[in-house]
Amino acid sequence: MPDDFERPILTVDLTLFTIKDTRLCVALQRRDKPPFMGEFALIGGYVHTDEDADAWATATRVLRTKAGLEGIFLEQLMTFSGAARDPRGWSASIAHYALVPEASLAPVLRRDIALLPVDEVGPLPFDHNAIIARGVQRLRAKGAYSSLPAFLLPAVFTLPQLRDVYEKVMGAHLNDSAFRRKIEELQIIEPVKGEFSKASARPARLYRLRKDALQEFDRKL
Amino acid sequence: MPDDFERPILTVDLTLFTIKDTRLCVALQRRDKPPFMGEFALIGGYVHTDEDADAWATATRVLRTKAGLEGIFLEQLMTFSGAARDPRGWSASIAHYALVPEASLAPVLRRDIALLPVDEVGPLPFDHNAIIARGVQRLRAKGAYSSLPAFLLPAVFTLPQLRDVYEKVMGAHLNDSAFRRKIEELQIIEPVKGEFSKASARPARLYRLRKDALQEFDRKL
DNA sequence: CGAATAGTGTCTGTGAGACAGTATTCT
DNA sequence: AGAATACTGTCTCACAGACACTATTCG
């Protein structure tokens, strides 16, 4: 199809969330190419039409090659587009968000990646501040009625840890006994043999998610 | 930036919903260009990088020029992409969904547009069936905790009409008195002077939305 | 033993479903 | 008057928050 207008640039940007020092953080990477070379921005890259089957493939490839991460939670957020958002011309960025436990991130933190609390991110290139804001909004909203926040924890965790991460994500205090009741009824998690002695006065039972995939609930937590 | 791969095709596709004969329907338009010329598909078009400020501008332009509609509810759904979804090559479609009252649609139904109940849509070109499925899913989910379904009604409507449209969208029966209580408490609507005699045994009060924009609630309806 | 954190039991208020009952119009 | 639809009032049950209480470990 010969078009009478130039085809746009198509990229994928990733909002990679983790909990660090009890705060919700986003990963930023120093850009190694113009424009904005050397500045911190979201991890992202071009869609390679010759090798990526679709935008999901682009996202996982970028996550693997630029952050050394694989098999973590990843979902499409929304697409940011326009003539003005990128000095190279009309562009669209299919933004995704990813969740990773801090422990999985430690080994790859050499690659010019910094973790910043989401409420302390300064001005970024492109419309990356808007993308992060949307990512946080989605995370908060979806966290209230799904197992989303659990993907910020390691595979095995305690109930207090799970409650903590829900509180971090939702930015609200959760009633302890009510939280336990609901988690119990919703059958999101199952116990693991063994106890958890370190890190608290009384050892806590260990659990894991019953399903690998995201689960959504009817009611709110 | 000279890339070593071809830039993708970028389009916008619209899932235009309305209620017709008490059923949730989607608008399909006969394609006037290849590929799939002459077949019914979602209303859509290329992003014109020389005239559209962003994808939202593309969506409103397509809605105006191909369906003759302006000022109706429109929101981005998600982006469908890949090498295989379009015979012209690697493409991305920024899918949107729009809601329109049937009355507003009547004058523009000459333009090769058909309305099909969402559960009776046959196989469509590209991945348009998947796009519609996603649109319906979003509409149902968001309808449960927002004023979304009201955008399928004319500006002035009765409470029974509002309840009906919520039931259509959510595909579930709603308790009448509970619905009225919640709508009342949420202050979504305000009464309009005048009565509604036609169309029911006892005239019903008329209401309009208190805000033009979409409102989200904490609880479900 | 006391501090600290994990986990349980119980009371109470609120909101939603069910449904009966009242109001208004038409034939 | 009776049918049909709009609207209102009330009962009850379930669930979420509050909070007191018990349990287990450590120093």
PDB file of C-alpha atoms in Angstrom, chain A residues 1 3-10 34-35 46-50 52-56 58 76-84 88 90-92 94 138 145 217-220, chain B residues 1 3-10 34-35 46-50 52-56 58 76-84 88 90-92 94 138 145 217-220:
ATOM      1  CA  MET A   1       0.000   0.000   0.000  1.00  0.00           C
ATOM      2  CA  ASP A   3       0.678   5.824   1.534  1.00  0.00           C
ATOM      3  CA  ASP A   4       1.013   9.539   0.905  1.00  0.00           C
ATOM      4  CA  PHE A   5       2.326  10.148   4.407  1.00  0.00           C
ATOM      5  CA  GLU A   6       5.360   8.879   6.277  1.00  0.00           C
ATOM      6  CA  ARG A   7       4.972   5.823   8.419  1.00  0.00           C
ATOM      7  CA  PRO A   8       5.369   6.526  12.132  1.00  0.00           C
ATOM      8  CA  ILE A   9       8.050   5.314  14.507  1.00  0.00           C
ATOM      9  CA  LEU A  10       6.810   2.435  16.685  1.00  0.00           C
ATOM     10  CA  PRO A  34      20.197   9.988  20.869  1.00  0.00           C
ATOM     11  CA  PRO A  35      17.860  11.642  21.396  1.00  0.00           C
ATOM     12  CA  TYR A  46      12.105  -0.037  18.675  1.00  0.00           C
ATOM     13  CA  VAL A  47       9.700  -2.634  17.413  1.00  0.00           C
ATOM     14  CA  HIS A  48      11.831  -4.766  15.092  1.00  0.00           C
ATOM     15  CA  THR A  49       9.451  -5.726  12.335  1.00  0.00           C
ATOM     16  CA  ASP A  50      11.947  -8.238  11.011  1.00  0.00           C
ATOM     17  CA  ASP A  52       9.357  -9.472  16.639  1.00  0.00           C
ATOM     18  CA  ALA A  53       6.150 -11.419  16.073  1.00  0.00           C
ATOM     19  CA  ASP A  54       4.160  -8.710  17.852  1.00  0.00           C
ATOM     20  CA  ALA A  55       4.530  -5.966  20.452  1.00  0.00           C
ATOM     21  CA  TRP A  56       4.550  -8.505  23.273  1.00  0.00           C
ATOM     22  CA  THR A  58       9.230  -6.661  21.494  1.00  0.00           C
ATOM     23  CA  GLN A  76       0.147  -3.928  28.025  1.00  0.00           C
ATOM     24  CA  LEU A  77      -0.753  -0.559  29.549  1.00  0.00           C
ATOM     25  CA  MET A  78      -1.803   1.719  26.704  1.00  0.00           C
ATOM     26  CA  THR A  79      -0.367   3.412  23.651  1.00  0.00           C
ATOM     27  CA  PHE A  80       1.027   6.932  23.744  1.00  0.00           C
ATOM     28  CA  SER A  81       1.262   8.619  20.397  1.00  0.00           C
ATOM     29  CA  GLY A  82       1.602  11.904  18.588  1.00  0.00           C
ATOM     30  CA  ALA A  83       3.670  14.164  16.419  1.00  0.00           C
ATOM     31  CA  ALA A  84       5.147  16.054  19.355  1.00  0.00           C
ATOM     32  CA  ARG A  88      12.450  12.114  15.600  1.00  0.00           C
ATOM     33  CA  TRP A  90       5.423  11.126  14.638  1.00  0.00           C
ATOM     34  CA  SER A  91       5.736   8.182  17.005  1.00  0.00           C
ATOM     35  CA  ALA A  92       3.677   5.693  18.938  1.00  0.00           C
ATOM     36  CA  ILE A  94       3.019   0.785  23.127  1.00  0.00           C
ATOM     37  CA  ARG A 138      -3.342   1.067  36.656  1.00  0.00           C
ATOM     38  CA  TYR A 145      -9.300  -6.428  42.894  1.00  0.00           C
ATOM     39  CA  PHE A 217     -11.797 -10.964  42.171  1.00  0.00           C
ATOM     40  CA  ASP A 218     -15.337  -9.701  42.356  1.00  0.00           C
ATOM     41  CA  ARG A 219     -14.920  -7.782  45.554  1.00  0.00           C
ATOM     42  CA  LYS A 220     -12.222  -5.451  46.642  1.00  0.00           C
TER      43      LYS A 220
ATOM     44  CA  MET B   1      17.068   7.769  12.640  1.00  0.00           C
ATOM     45  CA  ASP B   3      16.463   1.947  11.040  1.00  0.00           C
ATOM     46  CA  ASP B   4      17.533  -1.342   9.487  1.00  0.00           C
ATOM     47  CA  PHE B   5      13.966  -2.644   9.452  1.00  0.00           C
ATOM     48  CA  GLU B   6      10.802  -1.431   7.769  1.00  0.00           C
ATOM     49  CA  ARG B   7       8.519   0.818   9.734  1.00  0.00           C
ATOM     50  CA  PRO B   8       5.170  -0.788  10.562  1.00  0.00           C
ATOM     51  CA  ILE B   9       1.722   0.204   9.361  1.00  0.00           C
ATOM     52  CA  LEU B  10      -0.197   2.114  12.048  1.00  0.00           C
ATOM     53  CA  PRO B  34      -8.207  -3.799  -0.368  1.00  0.00           C
ATOM     54  CA  PRO B  35      -7.419  -5.909   1.466  1.00  0.00           C
ATOM     55  CA  TYR B  46      -4.650   4.835   8.743  1.00  0.00           C
ATOM     56  CA  VAL B  47      -2.967   7.220  11.127  1.00  0.00           C
ATOM     57  CA  HIS B  48      -2.175  10.242   8.957  1.00  0.00           C
ATOM     58  CA  THR B  49       1.119  11.472  10.330  1.00  0.00           C
ATOM     59  CA  ASP B  50       0.815  14.640   8.294  1.00  0.00           C
ATOM     60  CA  ASP B  52      -3.334  13.838  13.004  1.00  0.00           C
ATOM     61  CA  ALA B  53      -1.809  15.276  16.175  1.00  0.00           C
ATOM     62  CA  ASP B  54      -2.093  11.871  17.861  1.00  0.00           C
ATOM     63  CA  ALA B  55      -4.070   8.637  17.737  1.00  0.00           C
ATOM     64  CA  TRP B  56      -7.026  10.294  19.447  1.00  0.00           C
ATOM     65  CA  THR B  58      -7.100   9.848  14.128  1.00  0.00           C
ATOM     66  CA  GLN B  76      -8.607   3.886  23.867  1.00  0.00           C
ATOM     67  CA  LEU B  77      -8.992   0.126  24.324  1.00  0.00           C
ATOM     68  CA  MET B  78      -5.616  -1.437  23.599  1.00  0.00           C
ATOM     69  CA  THR B  79      -3.210  -1.958  20.740  1.00  0.00           C
ATOM     70  CA  PHE B  80      -3.253  -5.070  18.580  1.00  0.00           C
ATOM     71  CA  SER B  81      -0.077  -5.720  16.673  1.00  0.00           C
ATOM     72  CA  GLY B  82       1.956  -8.274  14.819  1.00  0.00           C
ATOM     73  CA  ALA B  83       3.429  -9.479  11.579  1.00  0.00           C
ATOM     74  CA  ALA B  84       0.532 -11.805  10.824  1.00  0.00           C
ATOM     75  CA  ARG B  88       0.110  -5.745   4.024  1.00  0.00           C
ATOM     76  CA  TRP B  90       3.735  -5.793  10.192  1.00  0.00           C
ATOM     77  CA  SER B  91       0.997  -3.603  11.568  1.00  0.00           C
ATOM     78  CA  ALA B  92      -0.305  -2.131  14.778  1.00  0.00           C
ATOM     79  CA  ILE B  94      -4.627   1.272  18.239  1.00  0.00           C
ATOM     80  CA  ARG B 138     -13.949  -3.799  28.802  1.00  0.00           C
ATOM     81  CA  TYR B 145     -18.304   0.544  38.438  1.00  0.00           C
ATOM     82  CA  PHE B 217     -17.409   4.633  41.600  1.00  0.00           C
ATOM     83  CA  ASP B 218     -15.865   2.769  44.473  1.00  0.00           C
ATOM     84  CA  ARG B 219     -18.569   0.180  44.783  1.00  0.00           C
ATOM     85  CA  LYS B 220     -20.269  -1.871  42.158  1.00  0.00           C
TER      86      LYS B 220
END
